[in-house]
Amino acid sequence: MTYTLRIDKADMAQAVELLQGLGFPKDNYASMGDVFKKAGLVSSPLEERIRFIYALSQEISETLSQIDSVLSARVHIVLPENNPLSETIQPSSAAVFIRYRQDSNIESLVPQIKKLVVNSIEGLSYDKVSVILFPSENAVSKASQPEFQSVLGIKVASGSVRPFRVLTGVLIILLVLAAGGMGFLFWTSLKHRKGQT
């Protein structure tokens, strides 16, 4: 689904800042179907494994990016190839990178995020998931809360003061002209009545 936004050229920088603060444009994640498209007749086991890990990380990253206040998410998965005959087994691990809006309380969601990742990857334990949070500069609050000035007792955004004054001046002129026209019509009507008497 795509949307078209129309804005004035003067508001372009503010609009871009606002969109970036909200995490737009969103990252494109490859689905399992995209990653596992057959390019040739036969894939090597290593190629299949790499594609599987990449597809899995993309799927989880996309899921995490749906959380409110998350601007972008990346999941890096390590699935060691353990030899079944070896006595030492290397555990799986995952590192989660999340860039979030500074005005949110994403820290409270870390246990749920770790649980989601653990339940998405076979053989992964809770203590082998690290979640790293990076706050983004809160461009949204800056962009969405413009400075206001008082004009004739009315609060007007700083960027709209001049157009507001012009509009107010035009309205006053129109009111004066309308009042003058009404007065002229009334005076003409009175003069006409006196002329009849």
PDB file of C-alpha atoms in Angstrom:
ATOM      1  CA  MET A   1       0.000   0.000   0.000  1.00  0.00           C
ATOM      2  CA  THR A   2       1.358   3.416  -0.949  1.00  0.00           C
ATOM      3  CA  TYR A   3       0.324   6.933  -0.011  1.00  0.00           C
ATOM      4  CA  THR A   4       0.883  10.305  -1.648  1.00  0.00           C
ATOM      5  CA  LEU A   5       1.587  13.356   0.513  1.00  0.00           C
ATOM      6  CA  ARG A   6       1.231  16.870  -0.878  1.00  0.00           C
ATOM      7  CA  ILE A   7       2.895  19.676   1.039  1.00  0.00           C
ATOM      8  CA  ASP A   8       4.122  23.200   0.407  1.00  0.00           C
ATOM      9  CA  LYS A   9       7.777  23.571  -0.577  1.00  0.00           C
ATOM     10  CA  ALA A  10       8.336  25.725   2.493  1.00  0.00           C
ATOM     11  CA  ASP A  11       7.268  22.811   4.730  1.00  0.00           C
ATOM     12  CA  MET A  12       9.451  20.210   2.985  1.00  0.00           C
ATOM     13  CA  ALA A  13      12.263  20.107   5.560  1.00  0.00           C
ATOM     14  CA  GLN A  14       9.830  19.918   8.474  1.00  0.00           C
ATOM     15  CA  ALA A  15       7.822  17.156   6.749  1.00  0.00           C
ATOM     16  CA  VAL A  16      10.947  15.059   6.078  1.00  0.00           C
ATOM     17  CA  GLU A  17      12.061  15.505   9.695  1.00  0.00           C
ATOM     18  CA  LEU A  18       8.623  14.472  10.945  1.00  0.00           C
ATOM     19  CA  LEU A  19       8.537  11.354   8.741  1.00  0.00           C
ATOM     20  CA  GLN A  20      12.034  10.319   9.800  1.00  0.00           C
ATOM     21  CA  GLY A  21      11.060  10.819  13.435  1.00  0.00           C
ATOM     22  CA  LEU A  22       8.190   8.397  12.887  1.00  0.00           C
ATOM     23  CA  GLY A  23      10.468   5.858  11.226  1.00  0.00           C
ATOM     24  CA  PHE A  24       9.400   6.423   7.616  1.00  0.00           C
ATOM     25  CA  PRO A  25      10.150   5.201   5.082  1.00  0.00           C
ATOM     26  CA  LYS A  26       9.989   1.788   6.743  1.00  0.00           C
ATOM     27  CA  ASP A  27      12.733  -0.753   6.103  1.00  0.00           C
ATOM     28  CA  ASN A  28      11.971  -3.433   3.541  1.00  0.00           C
ATOM     29  CA  TYR A  29      12.387  -6.932   4.921  1.00  0.00           C
ATOM     30  CA  ALA A  30      12.814 -10.026   2.789  1.00  0.00           C
ATOM     31  CA  SER A  31      10.239 -12.740   3.412  1.00  0.00           C
ATOM     32  CA  MET A  32      10.992 -16.459   3.578  1.00  0.00           C
ATOM     33  CA  GLY A  33       9.561 -16.788   0.080  1.00  0.00           C
ATOM     34  CA  ASP A  34      11.842 -14.081  -1.288  1.00  0.00           C
ATOM     35  CA  VAL A  35      14.975 -15.551   0.252  1.00  0.00           C
ATOM     36  CA  PHE A  36      14.242 -19.142  -0.716  1.00  0.00           C
ATOM     37  CA  LYS A  37      13.507 -18.484  -4.374  1.00  0.00           C
ATOM     38  CA  LYS A  38      15.419 -21.026  -6.393  1.00  0.00           C
ATOM     39  CA  ALA A  39      18.115 -19.384  -8.494  1.00  0.00           C
ATOM     40  CA  GLY A  40      19.523 -22.651  -9.801  1.00  0.00           C
ATOM     41  CA  LEU A  41      18.721 -26.344  -9.914  1.00  0.00           C
ATOM     42  CA  VAL A  42      20.666 -27.345  -6.821  1.00  0.00           C
ATOM     43  CA  SER A  43      21.750 -25.300  -3.783  1.00  0.00           C
ATOM     44  CA  SER A  44      24.643 -26.313  -1.574  1.00  0.00           C
ATOM     45  CA  PRO A  45      23.920 -27.100   2.107  1.00  0.00           C
ATOM     46  CA  LEU A  46      25.980 -24.055   3.121  1.00  0.00           C
ATOM     47  CA  GLU A  47      23.995 -21.793   0.791  1.00  0.00           C
ATOM     48  CA  GLU A  48      20.707 -23.173   2.130  1.00  0.00           C
ATOM     49  CA  ARG A  49      21.876 -22.639   5.722  1.00  0.00           C
ATOM     50  CA  ILE A  50      22.961 -19.048   5.111  1.00  0.00           C
ATOM     51  CA  ARG A  51      19.706 -18.261   3.349  1.00  0.00           C
ATOM     52  CA  PHE A  52      17.710 -19.854   6.168  1.00  0.00           C
ATOM     53  CA  ILE A  53      19.480 -17.804   8.870  1.00  0.00           C
ATOM     54  CA  TYR A  54      19.065 -14.615   6.841  1.00  0.00           C
ATOM     55  CA  ALA A  55      15.371 -15.281   6.201  1.00  0.00           C
ATOM     56  CA  LEU A  56      14.801 -16.033   9.884  1.00  0.00           C
ATOM     57  CA  SER A  57      16.498 -12.801  10.956  1.00  0.00           C
ATOM     58  CA  GLN A  58      14.426 -10.825   8.433  1.00  0.00           C
ATOM     59  CA  GLU A  59      11.163 -12.339   9.664  1.00  0.00           C
ATOM     60  CA  ILE A  60      11.926 -11.578  13.322  1.00  0.00           C
ATOM     61  CA  SER A  61      13.199  -8.083  12.482  1.00  0.00           C
ATOM     62  CA  GLU A  62       9.962  -7.294  10.673  1.00  0.00           C
ATOM     63  CA  THR A  63       7.902  -8.569  13.615  1.00  0.00           C
ATOM     64  CA  LEU A  64       9.851  -6.392  16.071  1.00  0.00           C
ATOM     65  CA  SER A  65       9.481  -3.353  13.816  1.00  0.00           C
ATOM     66  CA  GLN A  66       5.691  -3.601  14.299  1.00  0.00           C
ATOM     67  CA  ILE A  67       6.017  -2.695  17.994  1.00  0.00           C
ATOM     68  CA  ASP A  68       4.817   0.817  18.790  1.00  0.00           C
ATOM     69  CA  SER A  69       7.664   3.341  19.134  1.00  0.00           C
ATOM     70  CA  VAL A  70      10.168   1.068  17.318  1.00  0.00           C
ATOM     71  CA  LEU A  71      11.590   2.951  14.346  1.00  0.00           C
ATOM     72  CA  SER A  72      13.787   0.135  13.058  1.00  0.00           C
ATOM     73  CA  ALA A  73      14.857  -3.313  14.221  1.00  0.00           C
ATOM     74  CA  ARG A  74      17.589  -5.759  13.234  1.00  0.00           C
ATOM     75  CA  VAL A  75      18.214  -9.262  14.514  1.00  0.00           C
ATOM     76  CA  HIS A  76      21.598 -10.977  14.078  1.00  0.00           C
ATOM     77  CA  ILE A  77      21.448 -14.724  14.607  1.00  0.00           C
ATOM     78  CA  VAL A  78      24.323 -17.124  15.248  1.00  0.00           C
ATOM     79  CA  LEU A  79      23.456 -20.798  14.730  1.00  0.00           C
ATOM     80  CA  PRO A  80      26.690 -22.767  15.126  1.00  0.00           C
ATOM     81  CA  GLU A  81      27.151 -25.936  13.113  1.00  0.00           C
ATOM     82  CA  ASN A  82      27.710 -28.343  15.952  1.00  0.00           C
ATOM     83  CA  ASN A  83      29.294 -31.699  15.251  1.00  0.00           C
ATOM     84  CA  PRO A  84      27.021 -34.387  16.701  1.00  0.00           C
ATOM     85  CA  LEU A  85      30.103 -36.428  17.644  1.00  0.00           C
ATOM     86  CA  SER A  86      31.726 -33.542  19.529  1.00  0.00           C
ATOM     87  CA  GLU A  87      31.477 -33.301  23.307  1.00  0.00           C
ATOM     88  CA  THR A  88      31.361 -29.496  23.304  1.00  0.00           C
ATOM     89  CA  ILE A  89      28.265 -27.853  21.880  1.00  0.00           C
ATOM     90  CA  GLN A  90      28.269 -24.213  20.940  1.00  0.00           C
ATOM     91  CA  PRO A  91      24.952 -22.587  21.903  1.00  0.00           C
ATOM     92  CA  SER A  92      22.932 -20.457  19.524  1.00  0.00           C
ATOM     93  CA  SER A  93      22.768 -16.729  20.199  1.00  0.00           C
ATOM     94  CA  ALA A  94      21.024 -13.638  18.916  1.00  0.00           C
ATOM     95  CA  ALA A  95      21.698  -9.903  19.093  1.00  0.00           C
ATOM     96  CA  VAL A  96      18.772  -7.535  18.701  1.00  0.00           C
ATOM     97  CA  PHE A  97      19.297  -3.923  17.645  1.00  0.00           C
ATOM     98  CA  ILE A  98      16.362  -1.555  18.146  1.00  0.00           C
ATOM     99  CA  ARG A  99      16.210   2.150  17.330  1.00  0.00           C
ATOM    100  CA  TYR A 100      13.248   3.686  19.104  1.00  0.00           C
ATOM    101  CA  ARG A 101      11.520   6.981  19.780  1.00  0.00           C
ATOM    102  CA  GLN A 102      13.056   8.718  22.754  1.00  0.00           C
ATOM    103  CA  ASP A 103       9.693   9.606  24.299  1.00  0.00           C
ATOM    104  CA  SER A 104       8.661   5.933  24.638  1.00  0.00           C
ATOM    105  CA  ASN A 105       9.135   3.412  27.423  1.00  0.00           C
ATOM    106  CA  ILE A 106      10.592   0.615  25.279  1.00  0.00           C
ATOM    107  CA  GLU A 107      12.881  -0.592  28.100  1.00  0.00           C
ATOM    108  CA  SER A 108       9.902  -2.197  29.828  1.00  0.00           C
ATOM    109  CA  LEU A 109       9.312  -4.371  26.749  1.00  0.00           C
ATOM    110  CA  VAL A 110      12.810  -5.932  26.683  1.00  0.00           C
ATOM    111  CA  PRO A 111      11.703  -9.176  28.465  1.00  0.00           C
ATOM    112  CA  GLN A 112       8.876  -9.666  25.932  1.00  0.00           C
ATOM    113  CA  ILE A 113      11.250  -8.924  23.043  1.00  0.00           C
ATOM    114  CA  LYS A 114      13.739 -11.517  24.301  1.00  0.00           C
ATOM    115  CA  LYS A 115      10.944 -14.050  24.794  1.00  0.00           C
ATOM    116  CA  LEU A 116       9.689 -13.485  21.251  1.00  0.00           C
ATOM    117  CA  VAL A 117      13.174 -14.047  19.816  1.00  0.00           C
ATOM    118  CA  VAL A 118      13.772 -17.155  21.968  1.00  0.00           C
ATOM    119  CA  ASN A 119      10.481 -18.708  20.833  1.00  0.00           C
ATOM    120  CA  SER A 120      11.296 -17.939  17.189  1.00  0.00           C
ATOM    121  CA  ILE A 121      14.683 -19.676  17.050  1.00  0.00           C
ATOM    122  CA  GLU A 122      15.133 -23.345  17.814  1.00  0.00           C
ATOM    123  CA  GLY A 123      17.696 -24.153  20.483  1.00  0.00           C
ATOM    124  CA  LEU A 124      18.056 -20.546  21.672  1.00  0.00           C
ATOM    125  CA  SER A 125      18.021 -19.819  25.395  1.00  0.00           C
ATOM    126  CA  TYR A 126      16.804 -16.616  27.051  1.00  0.00           C
ATOM    127  CA  ASP A 127      20.229 -15.676  28.438  1.00  0.00           C
ATOM    128  CA  LYS A 128      21.787 -15.910  24.963  1.00  0.00           C
ATOM    129  CA  VAL A 129      19.665 -13.053  23.602  1.00  0.00           C
ATOM    130  CA  SER A 130      21.021  -9.535  23.948  1.00  0.00           C
ATOM    131  CA  VAL A 131      18.807  -6.535  23.238  1.00  0.00           C
ATOM    132  CA  ILE A 132      20.533  -3.242  22.498  1.00  0.00           C
ATOM    133  CA  LEU A 133      18.371  -0.128  22.505  1.00  0.00           C
ATOM    134  CA  PHE A 134      19.334   3.093  20.763  1.00  0.00           C
ATOM    135  CA  PRO A 135      17.152   6.162  21.294  1.00  0.00           C
ATOM    136  CA  SER A 136      16.559   8.277  18.226  1.00  0.00           C
ATOM    137  CA  GLU A 137      16.603  12.040  18.396  1.00  0.00           C
ATOM    138  CA  ASN A 138      13.008  12.973  19.108  1.00  0.00           C
ATOM    139  CA  ALA A 139      12.364  14.707  15.810  1.00  0.00           C
ATOM    140  CA  VAL A 140       8.642  14.088  16.148  1.00  0.00           C
ATOM    141  CA  SER A 141       8.101  16.251  19.188  1.00  0.00           C
ATOM    142  CA  LYS A 142      10.203  19.054  17.705  1.00  0.00           C
ATOM    143  CA  ALA A 143       8.433  18.931  14.377  1.00  0.00           C
ATOM    144  CA  SER A 144       4.932  18.388  15.707  1.00  0.00           C
ATOM    145  CA  GLN A 145       5.059  21.145  18.314  1.00  0.00           C
ATOM    146  CA  PRO A 146       5.770  24.393  16.464  1.00  0.00           C
ATOM    147  CA  GLU A 147       6.379  27.637  18.312  1.00  0.00           C
ATOM    148  CA  PHE A 148       3.370  29.903  18.634  1.00  0.00           C
ATOM    149  CA  GLN A 149       3.021  33.690  18.638  1.00  0.00           C
ATOM    150  CA  SER A 150       0.063  35.726  19.809  1.00  0.00           C
ATOM    151  CA  VAL A 151      -1.534  37.837  17.076  1.00  0.00           C
ATOM    152  CA  LEU A 152      -4.628  39.846  18.049  1.00  0.00           C
ATOM    153  CA  GLY A 153      -5.056  37.543  21.035  1.00  0.00           C
ATOM    154  CA  ILE A 154      -4.977  34.411  18.848  1.00  0.00           C
ATOM    155  CA  LYS A 155      -2.168  31.832  19.038  1.00  0.00           C
ATOM    156  CA  VAL A 156      -0.655  31.315  15.594  1.00  0.00           C
ATOM    157  CA  ALA A 157       2.251  29.066  14.549  1.00  0.00           C
ATOM    158  CA  SER A 158       5.404  31.120  13.936  1.00  0.00           C
ATOM    159  CA  GLY A 159       5.571  30.123  10.279  1.00  0.00           C
ATOM    160  CA  SER A 160       1.959  31.236   9.724  1.00  0.00           C
ATOM    161  CA  VAL A 161       2.101  34.699  11.348  1.00  0.00           C
ATOM    162  CA  ARG A 162       2.645  36.630   8.088  1.00  0.00           C
ATOM    163  CA  PRO A 163      -0.127  34.845   6.114  1.00  0.00           C
ATOM    164  CA  PHE A 164      -2.446  35.276   9.109  1.00  0.00           C
ATOM    165  CA  ARG A 165      -1.767  39.030   9.258  1.00  0.00           C
ATOM    166  CA  VAL A 166      -2.351  39.365   5.499  1.00  0.00           C
ATOM    167  CA  LEU A 167      -5.612  37.401   5.760  1.00  0.00           C
ATOM    168  CA  THR A 168      -6.727  39.457   8.755  1.00  0.00           C
ATOM    169  CA  GLY A 169      -5.949  42.705   6.896  1.00  0.00           C
ATOM    170  CA  VAL A 170      -7.919  41.572   3.836  1.00  0.00           C
ATOM    171  CA  LEU A 171     -10.894  40.601   6.011  1.00  0.00           C
ATOM    172  CA  ILE A 172     -10.845  43.998   7.764  1.00  0.00           C
ATOM    173  CA  ILE A 173     -10.746  45.814   4.407  1.00  0.00           C
ATOM    174  CA  LEU A 174     -13.646  43.706   3.132  1.00  0.00           C
ATOM    175  CA  LEU A 175     -15.659  44.428   6.304  1.00  0.00           C
ATOM    176  CA  VAL A 176     -14.974  48.178   5.974  1.00  0.00           C
ATOM    177  CA  LEU A 177     -16.001  48.121   2.296  1.00  0.00           C
ATOM    178  CA  ALA A 178     -19.104  46.105   3.106  1.00  0.00           C
ATOM    179  CA  ALA A 179     -20.044  48.508   5.931  1.00  0.00           C
ATOM    180  CA  GLY A 180     -19.399  51.506   3.625  1.00  0.00           C
ATOM    181  CA  GLY A 181     -21.525  49.939   0.885  1.00  0.00           C
ATOM    182  CA  MET A 182     -24.366  49.282   3.312  1.00  0.00           C
ATOM    183  CA  GLY A 183     -24.116  52.843   4.614  1.00  0.00           C
ATOM    184  CA  PHE A 184     -24.150  54.224   1.062  1.00  0.00           C
ATOM    185  CA  LEU A 185     -27.232  52.168   0.171  1.00  0.00           C
ATOM    186  CA  PHE A 186     -28.984  53.295   3.350  1.00  0.00           C
ATOM    187  CA  TRP A 187     -28.121  56.963   2.659  1.00  0.00           C
ATOM    188  CA  THR A 188     -29.321  56.639  -0.979  1.00  0.00           C
ATOM    189  CA  SER A 189     -32.558  55.045   0.189  1.00  0.00           C
ATOM    190  CA  LEU A 190     -33.202  57.857   2.706  1.00  0.00           C
ATOM    191  CA  LYS A 191     -32.441  60.516   0.081  1.00  0.00           C
ATOM    192  CA  HIS A 192     -34.808  58.818  -2.365  1.00  0.00           C
ATOM    193  CA  ARG A 193     -37.608  58.752   0.212  1.00  0.00           C
ATOM    194  CA  LYS A 194     -37.129  62.459   1.029  1.00  0.00           C
ATOM    195  CA  GLY A 195     -37.234  63.253  -2.673  1.00  0.00           C
ATOM    196  CA  GLN A 196     -40.592  61.464  -2.945  1.00  0.00           C
ATOM    197  CA  THR A 197     -42.074  63.458  -0.083  1.00  0.00           C
TER     198      THR A 197
END
